[in-house]
CSV table of C-alpha atoms and ligand atoms in Angstrom, one decimal:
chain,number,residue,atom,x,y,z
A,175,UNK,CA,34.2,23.0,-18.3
A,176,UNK,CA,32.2,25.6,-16.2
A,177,UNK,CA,28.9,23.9,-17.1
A,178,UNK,CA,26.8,20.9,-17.1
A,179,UNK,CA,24.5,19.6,-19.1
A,180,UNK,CA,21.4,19.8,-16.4
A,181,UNK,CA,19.5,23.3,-15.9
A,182,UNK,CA,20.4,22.8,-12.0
A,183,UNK,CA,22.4,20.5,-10.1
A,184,UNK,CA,20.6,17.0,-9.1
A,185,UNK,CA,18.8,17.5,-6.1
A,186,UNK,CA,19.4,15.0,-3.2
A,187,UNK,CA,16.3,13.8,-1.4
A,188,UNK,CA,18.2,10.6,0.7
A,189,UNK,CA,21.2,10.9,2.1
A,190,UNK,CA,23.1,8.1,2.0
A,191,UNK,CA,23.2,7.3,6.2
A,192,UNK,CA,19.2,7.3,6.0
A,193,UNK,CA,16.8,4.6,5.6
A,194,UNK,CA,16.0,3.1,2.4
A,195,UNK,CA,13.4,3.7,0.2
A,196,UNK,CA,12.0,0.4,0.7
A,197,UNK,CA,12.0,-2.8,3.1
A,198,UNK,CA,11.8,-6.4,1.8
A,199,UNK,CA,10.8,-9.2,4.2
A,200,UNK,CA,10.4,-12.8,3.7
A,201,UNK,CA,11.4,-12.4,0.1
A,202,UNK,CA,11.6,-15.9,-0.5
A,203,UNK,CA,8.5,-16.8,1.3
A,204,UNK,CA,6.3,-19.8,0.2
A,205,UNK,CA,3.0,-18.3,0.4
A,206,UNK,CA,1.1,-17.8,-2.7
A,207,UNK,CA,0.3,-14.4,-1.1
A,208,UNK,CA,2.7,-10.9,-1.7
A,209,UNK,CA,1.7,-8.3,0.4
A,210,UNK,CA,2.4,-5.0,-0.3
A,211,UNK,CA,2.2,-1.6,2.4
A,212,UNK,CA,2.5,1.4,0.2
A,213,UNK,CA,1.9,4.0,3.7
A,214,UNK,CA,3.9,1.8,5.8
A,215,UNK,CA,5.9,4.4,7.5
A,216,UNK,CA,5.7,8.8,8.5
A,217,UNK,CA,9.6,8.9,8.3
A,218,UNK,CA,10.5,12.3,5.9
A,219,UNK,CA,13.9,12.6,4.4
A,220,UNK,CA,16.4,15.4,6.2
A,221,UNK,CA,16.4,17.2,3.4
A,222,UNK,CA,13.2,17.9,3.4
A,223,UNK,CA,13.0,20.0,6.8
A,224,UNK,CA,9.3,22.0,5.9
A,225,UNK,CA,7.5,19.1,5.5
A,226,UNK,CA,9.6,17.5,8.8
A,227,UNK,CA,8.1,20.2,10.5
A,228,UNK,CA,4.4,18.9,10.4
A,229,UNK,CA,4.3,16.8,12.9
A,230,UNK,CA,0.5,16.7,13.3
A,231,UNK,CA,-0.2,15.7,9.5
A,232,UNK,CA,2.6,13.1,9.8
A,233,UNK,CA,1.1,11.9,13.1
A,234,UNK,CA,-1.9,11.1,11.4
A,235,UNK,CA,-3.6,9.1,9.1
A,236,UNK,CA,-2.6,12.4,6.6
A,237,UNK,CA,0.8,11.4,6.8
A,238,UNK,CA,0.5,7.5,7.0
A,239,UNK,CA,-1.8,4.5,7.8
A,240,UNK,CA,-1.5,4.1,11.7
A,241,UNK,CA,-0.9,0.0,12.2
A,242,UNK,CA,-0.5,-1.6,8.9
A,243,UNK,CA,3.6,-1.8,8.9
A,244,UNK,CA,2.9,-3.8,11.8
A,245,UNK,CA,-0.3,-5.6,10.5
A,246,UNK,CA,1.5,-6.3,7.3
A,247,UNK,CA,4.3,-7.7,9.3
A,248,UNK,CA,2.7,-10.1,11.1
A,249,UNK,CA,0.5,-11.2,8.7
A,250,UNK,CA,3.9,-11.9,6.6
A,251,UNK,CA,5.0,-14.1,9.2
A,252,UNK,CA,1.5,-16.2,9.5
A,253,UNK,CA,1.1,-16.9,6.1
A,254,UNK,CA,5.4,-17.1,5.2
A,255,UNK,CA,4.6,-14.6,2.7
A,256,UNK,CA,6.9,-11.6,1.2
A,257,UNK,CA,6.0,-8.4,1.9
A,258,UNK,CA,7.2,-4.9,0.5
A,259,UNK,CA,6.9,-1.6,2.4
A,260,UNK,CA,7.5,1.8,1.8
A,261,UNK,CA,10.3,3.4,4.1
A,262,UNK,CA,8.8,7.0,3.4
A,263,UNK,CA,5.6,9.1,4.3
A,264,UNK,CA,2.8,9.4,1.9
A,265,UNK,CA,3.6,13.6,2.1
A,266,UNK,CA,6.7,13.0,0.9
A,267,UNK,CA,5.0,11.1,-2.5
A,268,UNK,CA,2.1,9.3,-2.0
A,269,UNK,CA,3.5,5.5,-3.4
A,270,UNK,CA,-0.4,4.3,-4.2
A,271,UNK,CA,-0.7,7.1,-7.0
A,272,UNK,CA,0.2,7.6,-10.4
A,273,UNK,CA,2.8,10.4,-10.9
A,274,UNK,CA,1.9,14.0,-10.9
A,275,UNK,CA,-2.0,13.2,-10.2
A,276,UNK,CA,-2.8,16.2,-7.8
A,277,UNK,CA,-2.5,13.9,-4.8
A,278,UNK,CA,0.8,12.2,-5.9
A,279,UNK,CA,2.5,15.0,-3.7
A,280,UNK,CA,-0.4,16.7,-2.2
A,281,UNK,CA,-0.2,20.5,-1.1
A,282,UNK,CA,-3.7,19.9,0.8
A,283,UNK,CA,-4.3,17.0,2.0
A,284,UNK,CA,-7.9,15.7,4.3
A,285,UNK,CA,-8.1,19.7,4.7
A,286,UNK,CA,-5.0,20.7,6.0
A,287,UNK,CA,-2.3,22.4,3.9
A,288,UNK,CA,1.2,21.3,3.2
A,289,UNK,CA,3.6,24.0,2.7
A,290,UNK,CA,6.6,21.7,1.9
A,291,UNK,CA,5.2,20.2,-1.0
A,292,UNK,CA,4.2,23.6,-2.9
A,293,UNK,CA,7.5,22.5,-5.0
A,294,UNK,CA,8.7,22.7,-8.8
A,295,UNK,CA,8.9,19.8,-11.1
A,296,UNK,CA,12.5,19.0,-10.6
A,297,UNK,CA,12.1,18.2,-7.2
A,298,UNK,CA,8.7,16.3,-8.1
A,299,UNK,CA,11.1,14.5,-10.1
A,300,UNK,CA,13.7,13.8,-7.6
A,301,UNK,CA,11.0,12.8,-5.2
A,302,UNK,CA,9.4,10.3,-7.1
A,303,UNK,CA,13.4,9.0,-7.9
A,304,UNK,CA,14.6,9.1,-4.3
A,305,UNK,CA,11.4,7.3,-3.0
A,306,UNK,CA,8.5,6.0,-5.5
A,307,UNK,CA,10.7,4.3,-8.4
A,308,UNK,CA,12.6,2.1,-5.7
A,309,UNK,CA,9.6,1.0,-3.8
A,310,UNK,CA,8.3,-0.1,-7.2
A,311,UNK,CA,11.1,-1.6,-8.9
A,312,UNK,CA,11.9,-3.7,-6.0
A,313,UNK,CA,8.1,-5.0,-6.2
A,314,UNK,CA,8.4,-5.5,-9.7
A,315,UNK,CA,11.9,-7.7,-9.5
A,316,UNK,CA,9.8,-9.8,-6.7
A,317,UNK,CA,7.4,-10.4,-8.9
A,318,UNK,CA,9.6,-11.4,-12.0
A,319,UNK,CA,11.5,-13.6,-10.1
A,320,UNK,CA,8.5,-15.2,-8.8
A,321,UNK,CA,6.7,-15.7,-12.9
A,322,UNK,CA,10.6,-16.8,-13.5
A,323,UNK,CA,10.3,-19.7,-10.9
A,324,UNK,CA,6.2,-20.0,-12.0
A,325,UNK,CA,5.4,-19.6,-8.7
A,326,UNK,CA,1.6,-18.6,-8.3
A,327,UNK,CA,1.1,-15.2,-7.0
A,328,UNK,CA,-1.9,-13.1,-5.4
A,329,UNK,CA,-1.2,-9.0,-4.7
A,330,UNK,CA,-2.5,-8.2,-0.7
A,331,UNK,CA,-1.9,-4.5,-0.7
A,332,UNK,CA,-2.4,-3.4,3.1
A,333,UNK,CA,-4.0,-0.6,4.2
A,334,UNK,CA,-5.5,1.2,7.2
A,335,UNK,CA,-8.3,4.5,7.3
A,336,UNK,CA,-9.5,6.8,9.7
A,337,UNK,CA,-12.7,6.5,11.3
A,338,UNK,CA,-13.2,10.2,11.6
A,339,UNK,CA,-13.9,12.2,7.9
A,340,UNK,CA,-15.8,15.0,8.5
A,341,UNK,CA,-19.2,14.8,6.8
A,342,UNK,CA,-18.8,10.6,7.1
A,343,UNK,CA,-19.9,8.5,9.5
A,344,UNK,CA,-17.5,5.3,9.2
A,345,UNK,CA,-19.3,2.4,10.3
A,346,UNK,CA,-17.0,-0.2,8.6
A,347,UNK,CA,-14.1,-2.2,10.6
A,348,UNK,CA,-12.8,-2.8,7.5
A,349,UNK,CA,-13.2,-2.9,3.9
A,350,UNK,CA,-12.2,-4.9,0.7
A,351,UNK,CA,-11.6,-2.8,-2.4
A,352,UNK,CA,-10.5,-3.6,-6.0
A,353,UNK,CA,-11.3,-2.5,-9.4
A,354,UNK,CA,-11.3,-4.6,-12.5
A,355,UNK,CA,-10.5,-8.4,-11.1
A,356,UNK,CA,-12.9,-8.9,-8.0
A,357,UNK,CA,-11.3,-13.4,-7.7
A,358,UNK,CA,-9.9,-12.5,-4.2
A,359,UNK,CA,-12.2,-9.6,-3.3
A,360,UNK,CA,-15.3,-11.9,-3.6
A,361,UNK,CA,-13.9,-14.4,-1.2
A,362,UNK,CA,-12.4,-11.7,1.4
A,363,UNK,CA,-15.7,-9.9,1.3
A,364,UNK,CA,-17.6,-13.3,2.5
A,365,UNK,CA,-15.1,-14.6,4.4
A,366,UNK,CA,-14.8,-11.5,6.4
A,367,UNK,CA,-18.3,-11.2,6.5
A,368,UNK,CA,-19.6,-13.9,8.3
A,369,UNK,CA,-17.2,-13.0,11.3
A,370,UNK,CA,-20.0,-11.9,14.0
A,371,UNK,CA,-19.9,-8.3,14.6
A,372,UNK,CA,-18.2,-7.5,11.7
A,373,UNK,CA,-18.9,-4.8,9.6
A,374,UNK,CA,-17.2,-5.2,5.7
A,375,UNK,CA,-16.9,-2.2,3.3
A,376,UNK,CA,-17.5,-3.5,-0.4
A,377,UNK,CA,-15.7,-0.7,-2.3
A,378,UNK,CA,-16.2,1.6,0.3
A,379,UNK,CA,-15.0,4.3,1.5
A,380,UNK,CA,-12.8,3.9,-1.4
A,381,UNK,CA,-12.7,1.9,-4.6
A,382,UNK,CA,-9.5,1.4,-6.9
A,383,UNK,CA,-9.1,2.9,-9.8
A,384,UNK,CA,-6.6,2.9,-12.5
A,385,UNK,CA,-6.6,7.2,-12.0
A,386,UNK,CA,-6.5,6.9,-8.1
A,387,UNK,CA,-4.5,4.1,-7.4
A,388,UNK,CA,-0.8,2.9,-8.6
A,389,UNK,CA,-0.1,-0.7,-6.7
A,390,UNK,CA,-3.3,-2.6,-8.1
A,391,UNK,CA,-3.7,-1.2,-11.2
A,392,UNK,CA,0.0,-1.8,-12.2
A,393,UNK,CA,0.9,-4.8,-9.9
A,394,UNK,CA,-1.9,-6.4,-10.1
A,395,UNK,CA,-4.4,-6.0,-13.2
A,396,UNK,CA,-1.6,-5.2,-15.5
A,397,UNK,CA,0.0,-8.6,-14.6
A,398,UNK,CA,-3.0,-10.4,-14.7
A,399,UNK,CA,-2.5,-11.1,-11.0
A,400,UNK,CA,-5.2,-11.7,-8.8
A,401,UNK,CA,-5.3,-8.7,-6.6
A,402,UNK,CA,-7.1,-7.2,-3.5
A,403,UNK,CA,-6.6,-4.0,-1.4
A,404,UNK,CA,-7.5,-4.4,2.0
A,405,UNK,CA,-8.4,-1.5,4.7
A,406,UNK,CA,-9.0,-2.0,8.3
A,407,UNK,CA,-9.8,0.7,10.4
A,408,UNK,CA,-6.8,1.9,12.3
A,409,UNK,CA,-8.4,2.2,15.5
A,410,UNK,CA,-8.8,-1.9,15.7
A,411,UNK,CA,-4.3,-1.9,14.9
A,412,UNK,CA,-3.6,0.4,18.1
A,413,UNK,CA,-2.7,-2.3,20.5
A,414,UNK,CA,-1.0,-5.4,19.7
A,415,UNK,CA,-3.6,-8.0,20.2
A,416,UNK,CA,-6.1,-5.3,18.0
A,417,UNK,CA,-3.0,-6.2,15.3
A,418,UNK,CA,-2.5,-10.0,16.1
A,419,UNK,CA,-6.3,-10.4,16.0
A,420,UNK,CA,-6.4,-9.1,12.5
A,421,UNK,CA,-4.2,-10.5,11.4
A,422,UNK,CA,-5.0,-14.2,12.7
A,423,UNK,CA,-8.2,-13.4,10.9
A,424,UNK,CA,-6.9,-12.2,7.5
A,425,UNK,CA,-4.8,-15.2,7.7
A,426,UNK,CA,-7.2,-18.1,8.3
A,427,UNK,CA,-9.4,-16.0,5.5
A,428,UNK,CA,-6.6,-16.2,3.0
A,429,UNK,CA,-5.7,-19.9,3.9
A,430,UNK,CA,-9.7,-20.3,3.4
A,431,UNK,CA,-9.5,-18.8,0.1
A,432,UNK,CA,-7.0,-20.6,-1.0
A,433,UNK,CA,-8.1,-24.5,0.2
A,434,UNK,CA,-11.7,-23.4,-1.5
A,435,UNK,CA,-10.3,-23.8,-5.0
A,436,UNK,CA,-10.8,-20.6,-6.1
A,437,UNK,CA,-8.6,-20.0,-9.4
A,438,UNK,CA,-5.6,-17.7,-7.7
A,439,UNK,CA,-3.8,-18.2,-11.1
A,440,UNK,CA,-2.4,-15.5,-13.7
A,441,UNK,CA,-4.5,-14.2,-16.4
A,442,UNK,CA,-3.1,-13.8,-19.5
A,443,UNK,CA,-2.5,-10.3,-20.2
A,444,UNK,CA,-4.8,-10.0,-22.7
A,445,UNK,CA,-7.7,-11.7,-21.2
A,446,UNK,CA,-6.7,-9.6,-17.6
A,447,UNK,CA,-6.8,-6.3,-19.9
A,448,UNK,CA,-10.4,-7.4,-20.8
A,449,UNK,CA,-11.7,-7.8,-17.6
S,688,ZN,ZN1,-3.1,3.5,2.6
């Protein structure tokens, strides 16, 4: 048989001696908290030698979020909490949106183009394969496994911004975002808020929604999960006490949180559709 089934032949994106898509930590952890760092990393696939080549946009918070693998990571090991990270850059497929929205695989992005991702749907396809679906499935089968064992569970995705956008000025040091189920952002926002000195985005820069964002939405809300996205400013995670200050104070916020009594369990999924 000279042909196959397939148009074209499957197109690799990972060889098999690099990285995985996805890094698990702690998976058994005791904390009520799973945090989740969708830009964790600016690592691009060999195969994928135009978009290697833009080292400036991968540098940068284009290409990653500058300090929140390492946040995430030691804020996992404070609170004995899993954690999930992406082992890909956000150029490569951006893991925190849905599939094929124009920044899923963006050929601008903050401004500056991206030659290597002006690319057909197949490789779209093999992208999302290669790097989204793993990252995903192994948050979903942490998930199941923790409903399975009725452990109680509340989504921290991790996140870091830029203080520079043109046109912005960026006065927050951080920032709690969410979009339909506001039980941990409430909490975060006042915890975080009567820090001295501290100034808290509520939904801003950014606000999740269900067309911009993939972790919450899906994760989180469709679960009935409580769920928050929090966004420190990377210029406070460029030095390791900048990181183990944060995350000493995300901890002792979440321990807060969760010694108030505030009700961290599941909704039901009708009553978390509702809200
Ligand atoms: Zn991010």
């Amino acid at each position: 048989m000279s042909s196959s089934s397939s148009a074209s032949p499957a197109l690799r994106i990972l060889a098999p001696d690099e990285p995985p898509a996805f890094e698990v930590v702690n998976p058994e952890g005791r904390s009520s908290a799973v945090l989740l760092c969708d830009h964790a990393s600016n690592a691009v696939p060999r195969s994928l030698p135009e978009l290697g080549r833009q080292h400036e946009a991968l540098r940068e918070h284009t290409g990653w979020d500058i300090g929140a693998a390492r946040l995430s990571r030691r804020l996992s090991a404070l609170l004995d909490a899993p954690l999930v990270l992406s082992g890909y850059s956000r150029l490569v497929i951006d893991c925190n949106r849905p599939l094929g929205s124009p920044t899923s695989i963006p050929e601008i992005s903050c401004g500056v183009p991206i030659p290597g991702n002006t690319i057909d749907a197949a490789e779209a396809r093999a992208r999302a394969d290669a790097c989204f679906w793993p990252y995903h499935r192994a948050i979903t089968a942490l998930l199941d496994a923790r409903r399975d064992r009725r452990e109680r569970t509340a989504i921290l995705s991790m996140h870091s911004f830029t203080p520079a956008m043109p046109g912005q000025d960026r006065p927050w040091h951080a920032a709690v975002l969410y979009g339909r189920d506001r039980r941990l952002a409430a909490p975060f926002l006042e915890a975080l808020r009567r820090e001295p000195g501290l100034c808290v985005g509520d939904n801003e820069p950014y606000r999740v929604t269900e067309g911009g964002d993939y972790g919450i939405p899906t994760h989180g809300e469709a679960r009935g999960l409580p769920c928050v996205l929090l966004e420190i400013r990377q210029d406070g995670l460029l030095t390791d006490e900048g990181v183990e200050a944060w995350a000493q104070r995300l901890a002792a916020s979440y321990r807060a949180i969760e010694a108030s009594g505030v009700d961290l369990s599941a909704l039901s999924p009708d009553a978390a559709a509702g809200r």
